[in-house]
Amino acid sequence: MSIFNNIYNSFLVFINSHQHSPLKLNNFNEKPVDNILSNNAQHSQADVPCRSCTDFRTFSRMRRQEFSQSQVHSLNSQSKDNNDETKVLEHQRVDCPLDKDELGRSTWKLLHTIAATYSDEPSHEDQSNMEQFIRLIPKVYPCEVCANDFSEIITYHPPNISSQKSFANWMCEVHNMVNRKLEKPLFDCSKVNERWRDGWADGHCE
């Protein structure tokens, strides 16, 4: 009996010594009841979807609405940012010097339009003027690299100025040579007058 009494007394000493200790016999990660109630009240007030307290269909609908609203807000923000960026770029390019790409696009538009309005039966003077004009372009063009490329092209591929059709086709071929070098799409030269003189057959340019 003395052995059992010693064990029992030791047990009582252990219990008494830990009653006011930070260590507890229950789960030490357990949150106070007041905090749990407070958190539940906050969730309830915020109407946050709760999967465990809502049927699946309602929960799914609420989540879709949440996602949809956040997505719309995100898209609206992105759209506004894109619009603002576009306005900035437009503002910068309205009254600023042309860059290389803008200059190139504008020059090709001019050259194709000149070729489109060239005479079907040009006089000797018309041909002489056009010959001089084409060969002067690389001498006055602002972009030196582009000018050298164009000069090289017209050296081994002289302009064909015998008629409007031949001149427009030559201009298209030269443009495609540049596009090929820049790894850009090539244009179907059989449609060059449709593009630059007559307008497309579907009538959308009228």
PDB file of C-alpha atoms in Angstrom:
ATOM      1  CA  MET A   1       0.000   0.000   0.000  1.00  0.00           C
ATOM      2  CA  SER A   2       2.870   2.330   0.749  1.00  0.00           C
ATOM      3  CA  ILE A   3       3.977   2.070  -2.885  1.00  0.00           C
ATOM      4  CA  PHE A   4       0.531   3.031  -4.145  1.00  0.00           C
ATOM      5  CA  ASN A   5       0.345   5.885  -1.666  1.00  0.00           C
ATOM      6  CA  ASN A   6       3.680   7.209  -2.852  1.00  0.00           C
ATOM      7  CA  ILE A   7       2.556   7.057  -6.503  1.00  0.00           C
ATOM      8  CA  TYR A   8      -0.747   8.771  -5.642  1.00  0.00           C
ATOM      9  CA  ASN A   9       0.984  11.513  -3.648  1.00  0.00           C
ATOM     10  CA  SER A  10       3.456  12.106  -6.442  1.00  0.00           C
ATOM     11  CA  PHE A  11       0.577  12.450  -8.914  1.00  0.00           C
ATOM     12  CA  LEU A  12      -1.131  15.040  -6.699  1.00  0.00           C
ATOM     13  CA  VAL A  13       2.096  17.018  -6.417  1.00  0.00           C
ATOM     14  CA  PHE A  14       2.444  17.000 -10.223  1.00  0.00           C
ATOM     15  CA  ILE A  15      -1.126  18.223 -10.741  1.00  0.00           C
ATOM     16  CA  ASN A  16      -0.861  20.968  -8.141  1.00  0.00           C
ATOM     17  CA  SER A  17       2.435  22.193  -9.477  1.00  0.00           C
ATOM     18  CA  HIS A  18       1.002  22.670 -13.027  1.00  0.00           C
ATOM     19  CA  GLN A  19      -2.423  24.124 -12.278  1.00  0.00           C
ATOM     20  CA  HIS A  20      -1.163  27.732 -12.732  1.00  0.00           C
ATOM     21  CA  SER A  21       1.498  26.940 -15.301  1.00  0.00           C
ATOM     22  CA  PRO A  22       1.312  28.296 -18.883  1.00  0.00           C
ATOM     23  CA  LEU A  23       1.187  24.690 -20.015  1.00  0.00           C
ATOM     24  CA  LYS A  24      -2.330  23.296 -20.191  1.00  0.00           C
ATOM     25  CA  LEU A  25      -3.662  19.814 -20.524  1.00  0.00           C
ATOM     26  CA  ASN A  26      -6.028  20.887 -23.281  1.00  0.00           C
ATOM     27  CA  ASN A  27      -4.929  21.959 -26.818  1.00  0.00           C
ATOM     28  CA  PHE A  28      -2.551  24.901 -26.367  1.00  0.00           C
ATOM     29  CA  ASN A  29      -3.427  26.157 -29.897  1.00  0.00           C
ATOM     30  CA  GLU A  30      -7.086  26.469 -28.995  1.00  0.00           C
ATOM     31  CA  LYS A  31      -8.432  30.033 -29.371  1.00  0.00           C
ATOM     32  CA  PRO A  32     -10.452  31.723 -26.622  1.00  0.00           C
ATOM     33  CA  VAL A  33     -14.194  31.465 -27.078  1.00  0.00           C
ATOM     34  CA  ASP A  34     -14.540  35.255 -27.186  1.00  0.00           C
ATOM     35  CA  ASN A  35     -12.210  35.439 -30.187  1.00  0.00           C
ATOM     36  CA  ILE A  36     -14.109  32.759 -32.034  1.00  0.00           C
ATOM     37  CA  LEU A  37     -17.421  34.549 -31.517  1.00  0.00           C
ATOM     38  CA  SER A  38     -15.867  37.819 -32.570  1.00  0.00           C
ATOM     39  CA  ASN A  39     -14.507  36.269 -35.759  1.00  0.00           C
ATOM     40  CA  ASN A  40     -17.851  34.670 -36.550  1.00  0.00           C
ATOM     41  CA  ALA A  41     -19.580  38.000 -36.092  1.00  0.00           C
ATOM     42  CA  GLN A  42     -17.132  39.658 -38.484  1.00  0.00           C
ATOM     43  CA  HIS A  43     -17.684  36.999 -41.142  1.00  0.00           C
ATOM     44  CA  SER A  44     -21.415  37.345 -40.768  1.00  0.00           C
ATOM     45  CA  GLN A  45     -21.309  41.112 -41.076  1.00  0.00           C
ATOM     46  CA  ALA A  46     -19.079  40.973 -44.160  1.00  0.00           C
ATOM     47  CA  ASP A  47     -21.272  38.320 -45.807  1.00  0.00           C
ATOM     48  CA  VAL A  48     -18.207  36.278 -46.705  1.00  0.00           C
ATOM     49  CA  PRO A  49     -19.229  33.003 -48.392  1.00  0.00           C
ATOM     50  CA  CYS A  50     -18.818  30.085 -46.050  1.00  0.00           C
ATOM     51  CA  ARG A  51     -18.596  26.694 -47.745  1.00  0.00           C
ATOM     52  CA  SER A  52     -19.443  24.758 -44.608  1.00  0.00           C
ATOM     53  CA  CYS A  53     -22.591  26.803 -43.819  1.00  0.00           C
ATOM     54  CA  THR A  54     -23.989  27.291 -47.353  1.00  0.00           C
ATOM     55  CA  ASP A  55     -25.350  24.791 -49.832  1.00  0.00           C
ATOM     56  CA  PHE A  56     -23.064  24.104 -52.776  1.00  0.00           C
ATOM     57  CA  ARG A  57     -25.214  25.839 -55.414  1.00  0.00           C
ATOM     58  CA  THR A  58     -25.559  29.033 -53.382  1.00  0.00           C
ATOM     59  CA  PHE A  59     -21.885  28.972 -52.439  1.00  0.00           C
ATOM     60  CA  SER A  60     -20.872  28.560 -56.085  1.00  0.00           C
ATOM     61  CA  ARG A  61     -23.134  31.420 -57.142  1.00  0.00           C
ATOM     62  CA  MET A  62     -21.700  33.721 -54.476  1.00  0.00           C
ATOM     63  CA  ARG A  63     -18.160  32.839 -55.454  1.00  0.00           C
ATOM     64  CA  ARG A  64     -18.921  33.468 -59.144  1.00  0.00           C
ATOM     65  CA  GLN A  65     -20.372  36.856 -58.277  1.00  0.00           C
ATOM     66  CA  GLU A  66     -17.281  37.711 -56.240  1.00  0.00           C
ATOM     67  CA  PHE A  67     -14.969  36.619 -59.050  1.00  0.00           C
ATOM     68  CA  SER A  68     -17.047  38.379 -61.688  1.00  0.00           C
ATOM     69  CA  GLN A  69     -17.037  41.666 -59.793  1.00  0.00           C
ATOM     70  CA  SER A  70     -13.300  41.520 -59.134  1.00  0.00           C
ATOM     71  CA  GLN A  71     -12.635  40.573 -62.771  1.00  0.00           C
ATOM     72  CA  VAL A  72     -14.755  43.442 -64.086  1.00  0.00           C
ATOM     73  CA  HIS A  73     -12.939  45.847 -61.780  1.00  0.00           C
ATOM     74  CA  SER A  74      -9.591  44.491 -62.973  1.00  0.00           C
ATOM     75  CA  LEU A  75     -10.558  44.739 -66.648  1.00  0.00           C
ATOM     76  CA  ASN A  76     -11.895  48.252 -66.173  1.00  0.00           C
ATOM     77  CA  SER A  77      -8.629  49.258 -64.524  1.00  0.00           C
ATOM     78  CA  GLN A  78      -6.585  47.694 -67.320  1.00  0.00           C
ATOM     79  CA  SER A  79      -8.783  49.337 -69.963  1.00  0.00           C
ATOM     80  CA  LYS A  80      -8.391  52.709 -68.293  1.00  0.00           C
ATOM     81  CA  ASP A  81      -4.621  52.245 -68.102  1.00  0.00           C
ATOM     82  CA  ASN A  82      -4.467  51.225 -71.771  1.00  0.00           C
ATOM     83  CA  ASN A  83      -6.607  54.200 -72.795  1.00  0.00           C
ATOM     84  CA  ASP A  84      -4.430  56.544 -70.773  1.00  0.00           C
ATOM     85  CA  GLU A  85      -1.307  55.057 -72.349  1.00  0.00           C
ATOM     86  CA  THR A  86      -2.812  55.412 -75.841  1.00  0.00           C
ATOM     87  CA  LYS A  87      -3.713  59.030 -75.152  1.00  0.00           C
ATOM     88  CA  VAL A  88      -0.163  59.691 -73.987  1.00  0.00           C
ATOM     89  CA  LEU A  89       1.290  58.112 -77.126  1.00  0.00           C
ATOM     90  CA  GLU A  90      -1.143  60.002 -79.340  1.00  0.00           C
ATOM     91  CA  HIS A  91      -0.274  63.216 -77.590  1.00  0.00           C
ATOM     92  CA  GLN A  92       3.431  62.561 -78.019  1.00  0.00           C
ATOM     93  CA  ARG A  93       3.113  61.819 -81.738  1.00  0.00           C
ATOM     94  CA  VAL A  94       0.812  64.656 -82.730  1.00  0.00           C
ATOM     95  CA  ASP A  95       3.446  67.352 -82.575  1.00  0.00           C
ATOM     96  CA  CYS A  96       6.711  65.415 -82.288  1.00  0.00           C
ATOM     97  CA  PRO A  97       9.296  64.576 -84.981  1.00  0.00           C
ATOM     98  CA  LEU A  98       8.667  61.331 -86.863  1.00  0.00           C
ATOM     99  CA  ASP A  99      10.622  58.289 -85.802  1.00  0.00           C
ATOM    100  CA  LYS A 100      12.114  55.828 -88.280  1.00  0.00           C
ATOM    101  CA  ASP A 101       9.030  53.617 -88.523  1.00  0.00           C
ATOM    102  CA  GLU A 102       6.577  56.500 -88.894  1.00  0.00           C
ATOM    103  CA  LEU A 103       8.783  58.119 -91.525  1.00  0.00           C
ATOM    104  CA  GLY A 104       9.012  54.833 -93.422  1.00  0.00           C
ATOM    105  CA  ARG A 105       5.254  54.225 -93.401  1.00  0.00           C
ATOM    106  CA  SER A 106       4.544  57.785 -94.519  1.00  0.00           C
ATOM    107  CA  THR A 107       7.126  57.584 -97.311  1.00  0.00           C
ATOM    108  CA  TRP A 108       5.758  54.313 -98.667  1.00  0.00           C
ATOM    109  CA  LYS A 109       2.250  55.775 -98.681  1.00  0.00           C
ATOM    110  CA  LEU A 110       3.493  58.743-100.683  1.00  0.00           C
ATOM    111  CA  LEU A 111       5.460  56.609-103.156  1.00  0.00           C
ATOM    112  CA  HIS A 112       2.623  54.126-103.717  1.00  0.00           C
ATOM    113  CA  THR A 113       0.179  56.985-104.225  1.00  0.00           C
ATOM    114  CA  ILE A 114       2.500  58.678-106.742  1.00  0.00           C
ATOM    115  CA  ALA A 115       2.796  55.383-108.617  1.00  0.00           C
ATOM    116  CA  ALA A 116      -0.983  54.895-108.471  1.00  0.00           C
ATOM    117  CA  THR A 117      -1.613  58.279-110.114  1.00  0.00           C
ATOM    118  CA  TYR A 118       1.173  58.009-112.671  1.00  0.00           C
ATOM    119  CA  SER A 119       0.116  58.332-116.294  1.00  0.00           C
ATOM    120  CA  ASP A 120      -0.915  55.222-118.250  1.00  0.00           C
ATOM    121  CA  GLU A 121       0.933  56.698-121.252  1.00  0.00           C
ATOM    122  CA  PRO A 122       3.640  58.912-119.762  1.00  0.00           C
ATOM    123  CA  SER A 123       5.454  61.399-121.960  1.00  0.00           C
ATOM    124  CA  HIS A 124       9.207  61.494-122.260  1.00  0.00           C
ATOM    125  CA  GLU A 125       9.207  64.412-119.802  1.00  0.00           C
ATOM    126  CA  ASP A 126       7.011  62.470-117.334  1.00  0.00           C
ATOM    127  CA  GLN A 127       9.401  59.556-117.418  1.00  0.00           C
ATOM    128  CA  SER A 128      12.446  61.793-117.056  1.00  0.00           C
ATOM    129  CA  ASN A 129      10.949  63.605-114.056  1.00  0.00           C
ATOM    130  CA  MET A 130      10.002  60.360-112.348  1.00  0.00           C
ATOM    131  CA  GLU A 131      13.419  58.850-113.018  1.00  0.00           C
ATOM    132  CA  GLN A 132      15.123  61.842-111.418  1.00  0.00           C
ATOM    133  CA  PHE A 133      12.696  61.832-108.485  1.00  0.00           C
ATOM    134  CA  ILE A 134      13.303  58.159-107.644  1.00  0.00           C
ATOM    135  CA  ARG A 135      17.087  58.501-107.886  1.00  0.00           C
ATOM    136  CA  LEU A 136      17.096  61.615-105.717  1.00  0.00           C
ATOM    137  CA  ILE A 137      15.232  59.942-102.847  1.00  0.00           C
ATOM    138  CA  PRO A 138      18.285  58.202-101.294  1.00  0.00           C
ATOM    139  CA  LYS A 139      20.268  61.460-101.611  1.00  0.00           C
ATOM    140  CA  VAL A 140      17.830  63.440 -99.435  1.00  0.00           C
ATOM    141  CA  TYR A 141      16.136  60.771 -97.303  1.00  0.00           C
ATOM    142  CA  PRO A 142      16.649  61.507 -93.553  1.00  0.00           C
ATOM    143  CA  CYS A 143      17.437  57.904 -92.558  1.00  0.00           C
ATOM    144  CA  GLU A 144      20.941  57.105 -93.838  1.00  0.00           C
ATOM    145  CA  VAL A 145      20.646  53.323 -93.496  1.00  0.00           C
ATOM    146  CA  CYS A 146      17.289  53.296 -95.288  1.00  0.00           C
ATOM    147  CA  ALA A 147      18.633  55.613 -97.980  1.00  0.00           C
ATOM    148  CA  ASN A 148      21.624  53.342 -98.630  1.00  0.00           C
ATOM    149  CA  ASP A 149      19.360  50.285 -98.895  1.00  0.00           C
ATOM    150  CA  PHE A 150      17.050  52.052-101.356  1.00  0.00           C
ATOM    151  CA  SER A 151      20.020  53.266-103.402  1.00  0.00           C
ATOM    152  CA  GLU A 152      21.354  49.720-103.637  1.00  0.00           C
ATOM    153  CA  ILE A 153      17.955  48.378-104.708  1.00  0.00           C
ATOM    154  CA  ILE A 154      17.428  50.864-107.537  1.00  0.00           C
ATOM    155  CA  THR A 155      20.987  50.207-108.745  1.00  0.00           C
ATOM    156  CA  TYR A 156      20.348  46.537-109.570  1.00  0.00           C
ATOM    157  CA  HIS A 157      16.565  46.913-109.994  1.00  0.00           C
ATOM    158  CA  PRO A 158      16.011  50.222-111.867  1.00  0.00           C
ATOM    159  CA  PRO A 159      12.552  51.789-111.791  1.00  0.00           C
ATOM    160  CA  ASN A 160      10.180  50.742-114.560  1.00  0.00           C
ATOM    161  CA  ILE A 161       8.418  53.964-115.525  1.00  0.00           C
ATOM    162  CA  SER A 162       7.041  52.987-118.917  1.00  0.00           C
ATOM    163  CA  SER A 163       3.433  52.997-117.685  1.00  0.00           C
ATOM    164  CA  GLN A 164       1.300  53.341-114.569  1.00  0.00           C
ATOM    165  CA  LYS A 165       0.856  49.598-114.205  1.00  0.00           C
ATOM    166  CA  SER A 166       4.557  48.830-114.629  1.00  0.00           C
ATOM    167  CA  PHE A 167       5.600  51.617-112.259  1.00  0.00           C
ATOM    168  CA  ALA A 168       3.070  50.608-109.572  1.00  0.00           C
ATOM    169  CA  ASN A 169       4.205  46.990-109.846  1.00  0.00           C
ATOM    170  CA  TRP A 170       7.863  48.021-109.593  1.00  0.00           C
ATOM    171  CA  MET A 171       7.128  50.055-106.461  1.00  0.00           C
ATOM    172  CA  CYS A 172       5.368  47.052-104.924  1.00  0.00           C
ATOM    173  CA  GLU A 173       8.334  44.781-105.716  1.00  0.00           C
ATOM    174  CA  VAL A 174      10.780  47.236-104.135  1.00  0.00           C
ATOM    175  CA  HIS A 175       8.581  47.527-101.046  1.00  0.00           C
ATOM    176  CA  ASN A 176       8.512  43.734-100.759  1.00  0.00           C
ATOM    177  CA  MET A 177      12.318  43.622-100.968  1.00  0.00           C
ATOM    178  CA  VAL A 178      12.462  45.890 -97.926  1.00  0.00           C
ATOM    179  CA  ASN A 179       9.735  43.907 -96.165  1.00  0.00           C
ATOM    180  CA  ARG A 180      11.614  40.670 -96.778  1.00  0.00           C
ATOM    181  CA  LYS A 181      14.755  42.142 -95.238  1.00  0.00           C
ATOM    182  CA  LEU A 182      12.766  43.338 -92.224  1.00  0.00           C
ATOM    183  CA  GLU A 183      10.961  39.956 -92.014  1.00  0.00           C
ATOM    184  CA  LYS A 184       7.578  41.569 -92.576  1.00  0.00           C
ATOM    185  CA  PRO A 185       4.652  40.086 -94.562  1.00  0.00           C
ATOM    186  CA  LEU A 186       4.870  40.434 -98.342  1.00  0.00           C
ATOM    187  CA  PHE A 187       2.129  42.090-100.374  1.00  0.00           C
ATOM    188  CA  ASP A 188       0.440  40.496-103.387  1.00  0.00           C
ATOM    189  CA  CYS A 189       1.570  42.845-106.172  1.00  0.00           C
ATOM    190  CA  SER A 190      -1.255  41.736-108.446  1.00  0.00           C
ATOM    191  CA  LYS A 191      -3.534  43.777-106.154  1.00  0.00           C
ATOM    192  CA  VAL A 192      -1.395  46.903-105.927  1.00  0.00           C
ATOM    193  CA  ASN A 193      -3.802  49.132-107.897  1.00  0.00           C
ATOM    194  CA  GLU A 194      -6.733  47.778-105.939  1.00  0.00           C
ATOM    195  CA  ARG A 195      -4.918  48.789-102.774  1.00  0.00           C
ATOM    196  CA  TRP A 196      -3.585  52.201-103.822  1.00  0.00           C
ATOM    197  CA  ARG A 197      -5.684  53.451-106.764  1.00  0.00           C
ATOM    198  CA  ASP A 198      -9.089  51.835-107.228  1.00  0.00           C
ATOM    199  CA  GLY A 199     -10.021  50.703-103.721  1.00  0.00           C
ATOM    200  CA  TRP A 200     -10.876  47.163-102.685  1.00  0.00           C
ATOM    201  CA  ALA A 201     -13.402  45.169-104.682  1.00  0.00           C
ATOM    202  CA  ASP A 202     -15.690  44.733-101.666  1.00  0.00           C
ATOM    203  CA  GLY A 203     -16.391  48.478-101.756  1.00  0.00           C
ATOM    204  CA  HIS A 204     -15.422  49.245 -98.161  1.00  0.00           C
ATOM    205  CA  CYS A 205     -13.210  52.132 -99.301  1.00  0.00           C
ATOM    206  CA  GLU A 206     -16.112  53.989-100.967  1.00  0.00           C
TER     207      GLU A 206
END
